[in-house]
């Protein structure tokens, strides 16, 4: 399976200038490709193919005075930027036609030099190498110092150089990793994710929510107040903006480290992991939005999924409409009403339940049934299921069948009249 290994970079001042030039050239090629296709669409011209687009925005553009500086960066960087633009259009068309899974997406947008994140990609065609001294050698940029924290398991197929909002540089390598199953264990668990506790396991263990953003709010408030008081366009405002971005980056790094530690511990201890498929996008539009984003459930579940595959564990998502909280794990009785403030409840059978632990037990049971049946949960995009129409439910005949039946009846009636 393919994984990304990211490491911090320490470019020199000259290399920062070269990287900024590469970021700008990639952005211009991306925007030129979008502008050409938008113009062709507005004028009613034929759709410009990927090959013709490459010829116009890269090959021919380098020969013009306005774009001659494109030759100062690696051609692979420009080709990959163009590939991103073409992929964005393919995804947009696939979303329009309904062949692309997930929520609907809009057409690609122009990139700005003021974007918080800048990135360029080098493939093997660019002949990037890792030197004997452990530096990353990039064409027309030089040998950049890398803060290695572990060895790469295989030769990378590509590397993406990223500059984030805090001004930090990273190298993200795409490598192929062989699956390495862990020793088999009999333990299995269901996980109920929440805000009071970050996660509750089926065996009753509860993982507290660190609330990294909430803990950093006081300092962030002070930094953002200082930022807002600086004059727009001034150097002091830019410095204050970097301080705010660094504080947000510190929060994100701490959250990511917590997710990694919690997910690998759960994967090592359990042979099978079952998680409820939460509608995070819907919850992020409620008054709990800040707490939902602070928890980072989607990133955590994604880590569980790929680590389970890497280490030979079973992983499954349970349908989000499964009533895990209202269902008694002892007798199977379903409670009619279960307000959010009811953290403990008593079933009619006499069993007292902790709401979250009971939900985790029900998720575990549902996951076992789902895996035993060999099926996957229905893909849901949030909200309630659309009710079936009478035709879909089979209660009324299809309109085409109605017309055929009406035609048959009229034909039979005409025969009777003739007779």
CSV table of N, CA, C and O in Angstrom, one decimal, residues 252-347:
chain,number,residue,atom,x,y,z
A,252,UNK,N,-2.6,22.1,15.8
A,252,UNK,CA,-2.8,21.0,14.8
A,252,UNK,C,-1.8,19.9,15.0
A,252,UNK,O,-2.2,18.7,14.9
A,253,UNK,N,-0.6,20.2,15.2
A,253,UNK,CA,0.5,19.2,15.4
A,253,UNK,C,0.2,18.3,16.7
A,253,UNK,O,0.4,17.1,16.7
A,254,UNK,N,-0.2,19.0,17.8
A,254,UNK,CA,-0.5,18.3,19.0
A,254,UNK,C,-1.7,17.3,18.8
A,254,UNK,O,-1.7,16.2,19.3
A,255,UNK,N,-2.7,17.8,18.1
A,255,UNK,CA,-3.9,17.0,17.8
A,255,UNK,C,-3.5,15.8,17.0
A,255,UNK,O,-4.0,14.6,17.2
A,256,UNK,N,-2.7,16.0,15.9
A,256,UNK,CA,-2.3,14.9,15.1
A,256,UNK,C,-1.5,13.8,15.8
A,256,UNK,O,-1.6,12.6,15.6
A,257,UNK,N,-0.6,14.3,16.7
A,257,UNK,CA,0.2,13.4,17.5
A,257,UNK,C,-0.7,12.6,18.5
A,257,UNK,O,-0.5,11.3,18.6
A,258,UNK,N,-1.7,13.2,19.0
A,258,UNK,CA,-2.6,12.5,19.9
A,258,UNK,C,-3.4,11.4,19.1
A,258,UNK,O,-3.6,10.3,19.6
A,259,UNK,N,-3.9,11.8,17.9
A,259,UNK,CA,-4.6,10.8,17.0
A,259,UNK,C,-3.7,9.6,16.7
A,259,UNK,O,-4.1,8.5,16.7
A,260,UNK,N,-2.4,9.9,16.4
A,260,UNK,CA,-1.5,8.8,16.0
A,260,UNK,C,-1.3,7.8,17.2
A,260,UNK,O,-1.4,6.6,17.1
A,261,UNK,N,-1.1,8.4,18.4
A,261,UNK,CA,-0.9,7.5,19.5
A,261,UNK,C,-2.1,6.7,19.9
A,261,UNK,O,-2.0,5.5,20.2
A,262,UNK,N,-3.3,7.4,19.9
A,262,UNK,CA,-4.5,6.6,20.3
A,262,UNK,C,-4.8,5.6,19.3
A,262,UNK,O,-5.2,4.5,19.6
A,263,UNK,N,-4.7,5.9,18.0
A,263,UNK,CA,-5.1,4.9,16.9
A,263,UNK,C,-4.2,3.7,16.9
A,263,UNK,O,-4.6,2.6,16.8
A,264,UNK,N,-2.8,3.9,17.0
A,264,UNK,CA,-1.9,2.8,17.0
A,264,UNK,C,-2.1,1.9,18.2
A,264,UNK,O,-2.0,0.6,18.1
A,265,UNK,N,-2.5,2.5,19.3
A,265,UNK,CA,-2.7,1.7,20.6
A,265,UNK,C,-3.9,0.8,20.4
A,265,UNK,O,-3.9,-0.4,20.8
A,266,UNK,N,-5.0,1.4,19.8
A,266,UNK,CA,-6.2,0.6,19.6
A,266,UNK,C,-6.0,-0.5,18.6
A,266,UNK,O,-6.5,-1.6,18.8
A,267,UNK,N,-5.2,-0.2,17.5
A,267,UNK,CA,-5.0,-1.2,16.5
A,267,UNK,C,-4.1,-2.4,17.1
A,267,UNK,O,-4.4,-3.5,16.7
A,268,UNK,N,-3.2,-2.1,17.9
A,268,UNK,CA,-2.3,-3.1,18.4
A,268,UNK,C,-3.1,-4.0,19.4
A,268,UNK,O,-2.8,-5.2,19.5
A,269,UNK,N,-4.1,-3.5,20.1
A,269,UNK,CA,-4.7,-4.2,21.1
A,269,UNK,C,-5.9,-5.0,20.6
A,269,UNK,O,-6.4,-5.9,21.3
A,270,UNK,N,-6.4,-4.7,19.4
A,270,UNK,CA,-7.7,-5.3,19.0
A,270,UNK,C,-7.5,-5.9,17.6
A,270,UNK,O,-6.8,-5.3,16.7
A,271,UNK,N,-8.1,-7.1,17.4
A,271,UNK,CA,-8.1,-7.7,16.1
A,271,UNK,C,-9.1,-7.1,15.1
A,271,UNK,O,-8.9,-7.1,13.9
A,272,UNK,N,-10.2,-6.6,15.6
A,272,UNK,CA,-11.2,-6.0,14.8
A,272,UNK,C,-11.6,-4.7,15.5
A,272,UNK,O,-11.8,-4.6,16.7
A,273,UNK,N,-11.8,-3.6,14.7
A,273,UNK,CA,-12.2,-2.3,15.1
A,273,UNK,C,-13.4,-1.9,14.3
A,273,UNK,O,-13.4,-1.9,13.1
A,274,UNK,N,-14.5,-1.5,15.0
A,274,UNK,CA,-15.7,-1.0,14.4
A,274,UNK,C,-16.0,0.4,14.9
A,274,UNK,O,-16.0,0.7,16.1
A,275,UNK,N,-16.3,1.3,13.9
A,275,UNK,CA,-16.6,2.7,14.3
A,275,UNK,C,-17.8,3.1,13.6
A,275,UNK,O,-18.1,2.7,12.4
A,276,UNK,N,-18.6,4.0,14.2
A,276,UNK,CA,-19.8,4.6,13.6
A,276,UNK,C,-19.4,5.6,12.6
A,276,UNK,O,-18.5,6.4,12.8
A,277,UNK,N,-20.1,5.6,11.4
A,277,UNK,CA,-19.8,6.5,10.3
A,277,UNK,C,-20.6,7.8,10.6
A,277,UNK,O,-21.7,8.0,10.2
A,278,UNK,N,-19.9,8.7,11.2
A,278,UNK,CA,-20.5,10.0,11.7
A,278,UNK,C,-20.6,11.0,10.5
A,278,UNK,O,-19.7,11.0,9.6
A,279,UNK,N,-21.6,11.8,10.5
A,279,UNK,CA,-21.8,12.9,9.5
A,279,UNK,C,-21.1,14.1,10.1
A,279,UNK,O,-21.8,15.0,10.6
A,280,UNK,N,-19.8,14.2,9.9
A,280,UNK,CA,-19.1,15.3,10.5
A,280,UNK,C,-19.4,16.6,9.8
A,280,UNK,O,-19.5,17.6,10.5
A,281,UNK,N,-19.6,16.6,8.5
A,281,UNK,CA,-20.0,17.8,7.8
A,281,UNK,C,-21.3,18.4,8.3
A,281,UNK,O,-21.4,19.6,8.4
A,282,UNK,N,-22.2,17.6,8.6
A,282,UNK,CA,-23.5,18.1,9.2
A,282,UNK,C,-23.3,18.6,10.6
A,282,UNK,O,-23.9,19.7,11.0
A,283,UNK,N,-22.6,17.9,11.4
A,283,UNK,CA,-22.3,18.4,12.8
A,283,UNK,C,-21.5,19.6,12.8
A,283,UNK,O,-21.7,20.5,13.8
A,284,UNK,N,-20.7,19.9,11.8
A,284,UNK,CA,-19.9,21.1,11.8
A,284,UNK,C,-20.7,22.3,11.4
A,284,UNK,O,-20.1,23.4,11.4
A,285,UNK,N,-22.0,22.1,11.1
A,285,UNK,CA,-22.8,23.3,10.8
A,285,UNK,C,-23.8,23.6,12.0
A,285,UNK,O,-24.7,24.4,11.9
A,286,UNK,N,-23.5,23.0,13.1
A,286,UNK,CA,-24.3,23.2,14.3
A,286,UNK,C,-23.6,24.1,15.3
A,286,UNK,O,-22.4,24.6,15.1
A,287,UNK,N,-24.2,24.3,16.5
A,287,UNK,CA,-23.5,25.2,17.5
A,287,UNK,C,-22.3,24.5,18.1
A,287,UNK,O,-21.6,25.1,18.9
A,288,UNK,N,-22.2,23.2,17.8
A,288,UNK,CA,-21.0,22.4,18.3
A,288,UNK,C,-19.9,22.4,17.4
A,288,UNK,O,-19.0,21.6,17.5
A,289,UNK,N,-19.9,23.2,16.4
A,289,UNK,CA,-18.9,23.2,15.3
A,289,UNK,C,-17.5,23.3,15.8
A,289,UNK,O,-16.6,22.5,15.4
A,290,UNK,N,-17.2,24.2,16.7
A,290,UNK,CA,-15.8,24.4,17.2
A,290,UNK,C,-15.3,23.1,17.9
A,290,UNK,O,-14.2,22.7,17.7
A,291,UNK,N,-16.2,22.5,18.7
A,291,UNK,CA,-15.8,21.3,19.4
A,291,UNK,C,-15.6,20.1,18.5
A,291,UNK,O,-14.8,19.3,18.7
A,292,UNK,N,-16.5,20.0,17.5
A,292,UNK,CA,-16.4,19.0,16.5
A,292,UNK,C,-15.1,19.1,15.7
A,292,UNK,O,-14.4,18.1,15.5
A,293,UNK,N,-14.7,20.3,15.3
A,293,UNK,CA,-13.5,20.4,14.5
A,293,UNK,C,-12.3,20.2,15.5
A,293,UNK,O,-11.2,19.7,15.0
A,294,UNK,N,-12.4,20.6,16.7
A,294,UNK,CA,-11.3,20.4,17.7
A,294,UNK,C,-11.1,18.9,17.9
A,294,UNK,O,-9.9,18.5,18.1
A,295,UNK,N,-12.1,18.1,17.9
A,295,UNK,CA,-11.9,16.7,18.1
A,295,UNK,C,-11.2,16.0,16.9
A,295,UNK,O,-10.4,15.1,17.1
A,296,UNK,N,-11.5,16.4,15.7
A,296,UNK,CA,-10.9,15.8,14.5
A,296,UNK,C,-11.2,14.4,14.3
A,296,UNK,O,-10.3,13.5,14.1
A,297,UNK,N,-12.5,14.0,14.4
A,297,UNK,CA,-12.9,12.6,14.2
A,297,UNK,C,-12.5,12.0,12.9
A,297,UNK,O,-12.1,10.9,12.8
A,298,UNK,N,-12.7,12.8,11.8
A,298,UNK,CA,-12.4,12.2,10.5
A,298,UNK,C,-11.0,11.8,10.3
A,298,UNK,O,-10.7,10.7,9.8
A,299,UNK,N,-10.1,12.6,10.8
A,299,UNK,CA,-8.6,12.3,10.7
A,299,UNK,C,-8.3,11.1,11.6
A,299,UNK,O,-7.6,10.2,11.1
A,300,UNK,N,-8.9,11.0,12.7
A,300,UNK,CA,-8.7,9.8,13.6
A,300,UNK,C,-9.2,8.5,13.0
A,300,UNK,O,-8.5,7.5,13.0
A,301,UNK,N,-10.4,8.6,12.5
A,301,UNK,CA,-11.0,7.3,11.8
A,301,UNK,C,-10.2,7.0,10.6
A,301,UNK,O,-9.9,5.8,10.3
A,302,UNK,N,-9.7,8.0,9.8
A,302,UNK,CA,-8.8,7.7,8.7
A,302,UNK,C,-7.5,7.0,9.1
A,302,UNK,O,-7.1,6.0,8.4
A,303,UNK,N,-7.0,7.4,10.2
A,303,UNK,CA,-5.8,6.7,10.7
A,303,UNK,C,-6.1,5.3,11.1
A,303,UNK,O,-5.3,4.4,10.9
A,304,UNK,N,-7.2,5.1,11.8
A,304,UNK,CA,-7.6,3.7,12.2
A,304,UNK,C,-7.7,2.8,11.0
A,304,UNK,O,-7.3,1.7,11.0
A,305,UNK,N,-8.3,3.4,9.9
A,305,UNK,CA,-8.6,2.6,8.7
A,305,UNK,C,-7.3,2.1,8.1
A,305,UNK,O,-7.1,0.9,7.7
A,306,UNK,N,-6.3,3.1,7.8
A,306,UNK,CA,-5.1,2.7,7.1
A,306,UNK,C,-4.2,1.9,8.0
A,306,UNK,O,-3.5,1.0,7.5
A,307,UNK,N,-4.2,2.1,9.3
A,307,UNK,CA,-3.3,1.3,10.1
A,307,UNK,C,-3.8,-0.1,10.3
A,307,UNK,O,-3.1,-1.0,10.4
A,308,UNK,N,-5.2,-0.2,10.3
A,308,UNK,CA,-5.7,-1.6,10.4
A,308,UNK,C,-5.4,-2.4,9.2
A,308,UNK,O,-5.1,-3.6,9.3
A,309,UNK,N,-5.4,-1.8,8.0
A,309,UNK,CA,-5.0,-2.4,6.8
A,309,UNK,C,-3.5,-2.8,6.8
A,309,UNK,O,-3.1,-3.9,6.4
A,310,UNK,N,-2.7,-1.9,7.3
A,310,UNK,CA,-1.3,-2.1,7.3
A,310,UNK,C,-0.9,-3.2,8.2
A,310,UNK,O,0.0,-4.0,7.9
A,311,UNK,N,-1.6,-3.3,9.4
A,311,UNK,CA,-1.2,-4.3,10.4
A,311,UNK,C,-2.1,-5.5,10.4
A,311,UNK,O,-2.1,-6.3,11.4
A,312,UNK,N,-2.9,-5.7,9.4
A,312,UNK,CA,-3.7,-7.0,9.2
A,312,UNK,C,-4.8,-7.1,10.2
A,312,UNK,O,-5.2,-8.2,10.6
A,313,UNK,N,-5.5,-5.9,10.5
A,313,UNK,CA,-6.6,-5.9,11.4
A,313,UNK,C,-7.9,-5.7,10.5
A,313,UNK,O,-7.9,-5.3,9.4
A,314,UNK,N,-9.0,-6.1,11.1
A,314,UNK,CA,-10.3,-5.9,10.5
A,314,UNK,C,-10.9,-4.5,10.9
A,314,UNK,O,-10.9,-4.2,12.1
A,315,UNK,N,-11.4,-3.8,9.9
A,315,UNK,CA,-11.9,-2.4,10.2
A,315,UNK,C,-13.2,-2.3,9.4
A,315,UNK,O,-13.3,-2.7,8.3
A,316,UNK,N,-14.2,-1.7,10.1
A,316,UNK,CA,-15.5,-1.5,9.4
A,316,UNK,C,-16.2,-0.3,10.0
A,316,UNK,O,-16.1,0.0,11.2
A,317,UNK,N,-17.0,0.4,9.1
A,317,UNK,CA,-17.8,1.5,9.5
A,317,UNK,C,-19.2,1.1,9.6
A,317,UNK,O,-19.7,0.4,8.7
A,318,UNK,N,-19.9,1.5,10.7
A,318,UNK,CA,-21.3,1.1,10.9
A,318,UNK,C,-22.2,2.3,10.4
A,318,UNK,O,-21.8,3.4,10.6
A,319,UNK,N,-23.3,1.9,9.9
A,319,UNK,CA,-24.3,2.9,9.4
A,319,UNK,C,-24.6,3.9,10.5
A,319,UNK,O,-24.9,3.5,11.6
A,320,UNK,N,-24.5,5.2,10.1
A,320,UNK,CA,-24.7,6.2,11.1
A,320,UNK,C,-26.1,6.3,11.6
A,320,UNK,O,-26.4,6.9,12.7
A,321,UNK,N,-27.1,5.7,10.9
A,321,UNK,CA,-28.5,5.7,11.4
A,321,UNK,C,-28.8,4.5,12.3
A,321,UNK,O,-29.9,4.3,12.8
A,322,UNK,N,-27.7,3.7,12.6
A,322,UNK,CA,-27.9,2.6,13.6
A,322,UNK,C,-28.2,3.2,15.0
A,322,UNK,O,-27.4,4.0,15.5
A,323,UNK,N,-29.3,2.9,15.7
A,323,UNK,CA,-29.6,3.5,17.0
A,323,UNK,C,-28.7,2.9,18.1
A,323,UNK,O,-29.2,2.3,19.0
A,324,UNK,N,-27.5,3.2,18.1
A,324,UNK,CA,-26.5,2.6,19.0
A,324,UNK,C,-26.8,3.1,20.5
A,324,UNK,O,-26.6,2.3,21.4
A,325,UNK,N,-27.2,4.3,20.6
A,325,UNK,CA,-27.3,4.9,22.0
A,325,UNK,C,-28.7,4.5,22.6
A,325,UNK,O,-28.8,4.3,23.8
A,326,UNK,N,-29.7,4.3,21.8
A,326,UNK,CA,-31.1,4.0,22.3
A,326,UNK,C,-31.4,2.6,22.4
A,326,UNK,O,-32.4,2.2,22.9
A,327,UNK,N,-30.5,1.7,21.9
A,327,UNK,CA,-30.7,0.3,21.9
A,327,UNK,C,-30.1,-0.4,23.1
A,327,UNK,O,-28.9,-0.2,23.4
A,328,UNK,N,-30.9,-1.1,23.8
A,328,UNK,CA,-30.4,-1.8,25.0
A,328,UNK,C,-29.5,-3.0,24.6
A,328,UNK,O,-29.9,-3.9,23.8
A,329,UNK,N,-28.2,-3.0,25.0
A,329,UNK,CA,-27.3,-4.0,24.6
A,329,UNK,C,-27.5,-5.4,25.3
A,329,UNK,O,-27.0,-6.4,24.9
A,330,UNK,N,-28.4,-5.4,26.3
A,330,UNK,CA,-28.7,-6.6,27.0
A,330,UNK,C,-29.9,-7.3,26.5
A,330,UNK,O,-29.9,-8.5,26.2
A,331,UNK,N,-31.0,-6.6,26.2
A,331,UNK,CA,-32.3,-7.3,25.7
A,331,UNK,C,-32.7,-6.9,24.3
A,331,UNK,O,-33.5,-7.5,23.7
A,332,UNK,N,-32.1,-5.8,23.8
A,332,UNK,CA,-32.4,-5.4,22.4
A,332,UNK,C,-33.6,-4.5,22.4
A,332,UNK,O,-34.0,-4.1,21.3
A,333,UNK,N,-34.1,-4.0,23.5
A,333,UNK,CA,-35.2,-3.1,23.5
A,333,UNK,C,-34.8,-1.7,23.0
A,333,UNK,O,-33.7,-1.2,23.4
A,334,UNK,N,-35.6,-1.0,22.2
A,334,UNK,CA,-35.3,0.3,21.7
A,334,UNK,C,-36.0,1.4,22.4
A,334,UNK,O,-37.3,1.4,22.4
A,335,UNK,N,-35.3,2.3,23.0
A,335,UNK,CA,-36.0,3.4,23.7
A,335,UNK,C,-36.5,4.4,22.7
A,335,UNK,O,-35.9,4.6,21.7
A,336,UNK,N,-37.7,4.9,23.0
A,336,UNK,CA,-38.3,5.8,22.1
A,336,UNK,C,-37.7,7.2,22.1
A,336,UNK,O,-37.5,7.8,21.0
A,337,UNK,N,-37.3,7.7,23.2
A,337,UNK,CA,-36.7,9.0,23.4
A,337,UNK,C,-35.4,8.9,24.2
A,337,UNK,O,-35.4,8.2,25.2
A,338,UNK,N,-34.4,9.6,23.7
A,338,UNK,CA,-33.1,9.6,24.4
A,338,UNK,C,-32.5,11.0,24.2
A,338,UNK,O,-31.7,11.3,23.3
A,339,UNK,N,-32.8,12.0,25.1
A,339,UNK,CA,-32.2,13.3,25.0
A,339,UNK,C,-30.7,13.3,25.2
A,339,UNK,O,-30.1,12.4,25.8
A,340,UNK,N,-30.0,14.3,24.7
A,340,UNK,CA,-28.5,14.3,24.7
A,340,UNK,C,-28.0,14.4,26.2
A,340,UNK,O,-26.9,13.9,26.5
A,341,UNK,N,-28.8,15.0,27.0
A,341,UNK,CA,-28.3,15.2,28.4
A,341,UNK,C,-28.5,14.0,29.3
A,341,UNK,O,-28.0,13.9,30.4
A,342,UNK,N,-29.1,12.9,28.7
A,342,UNK,CA,-29.3,11.7,29.4
A,342,UNK,C,-28.0,10.8,29.2
A,342,UNK,O,-27.9,10.1,28.2
A,343,UNK,N,-27.1,10.9,30.1
A,343,UNK,CA,-25.8,10.1,30.0
A,343,UNK,C,-26.0,8.7,30.6
A,343,UNK,O,-25.1,7.8,30.3
A,344,UNK,N,-26.9,8.5,31.4
A,344,UNK,CA,-27.2,7.1,31.9
A,344,UNK,C,-28.7,6.9,31.8
A,344,UNK,O,-29.5,7.8,32.0
A,345,UNK,N,-29.1,5.7,31.6
A,345,UNK,CA,-30.6,5.4,31.5
A,345,UNK,C,-30.8,3.9,31.8
A,345,UNK,O,-29.9,3.1,31.8
A,346,UNK,N,-32.1,3.7,32.3
A,346,UNK,CA,-32.5,2.4,32.8
A,346,UNK,C,-33.4,1.8,31.8
A,346,UNK,O,-34.4,2.4,31.4
A,347,UNK,N,-33.1,0.6,31.3
A,347,UNK,CA,-34.0,-0.2,30.4
A,347,UNK,C,-35.1,-0.8,31.1
A,347,UNK,O,-35.1,-1.1,32.3
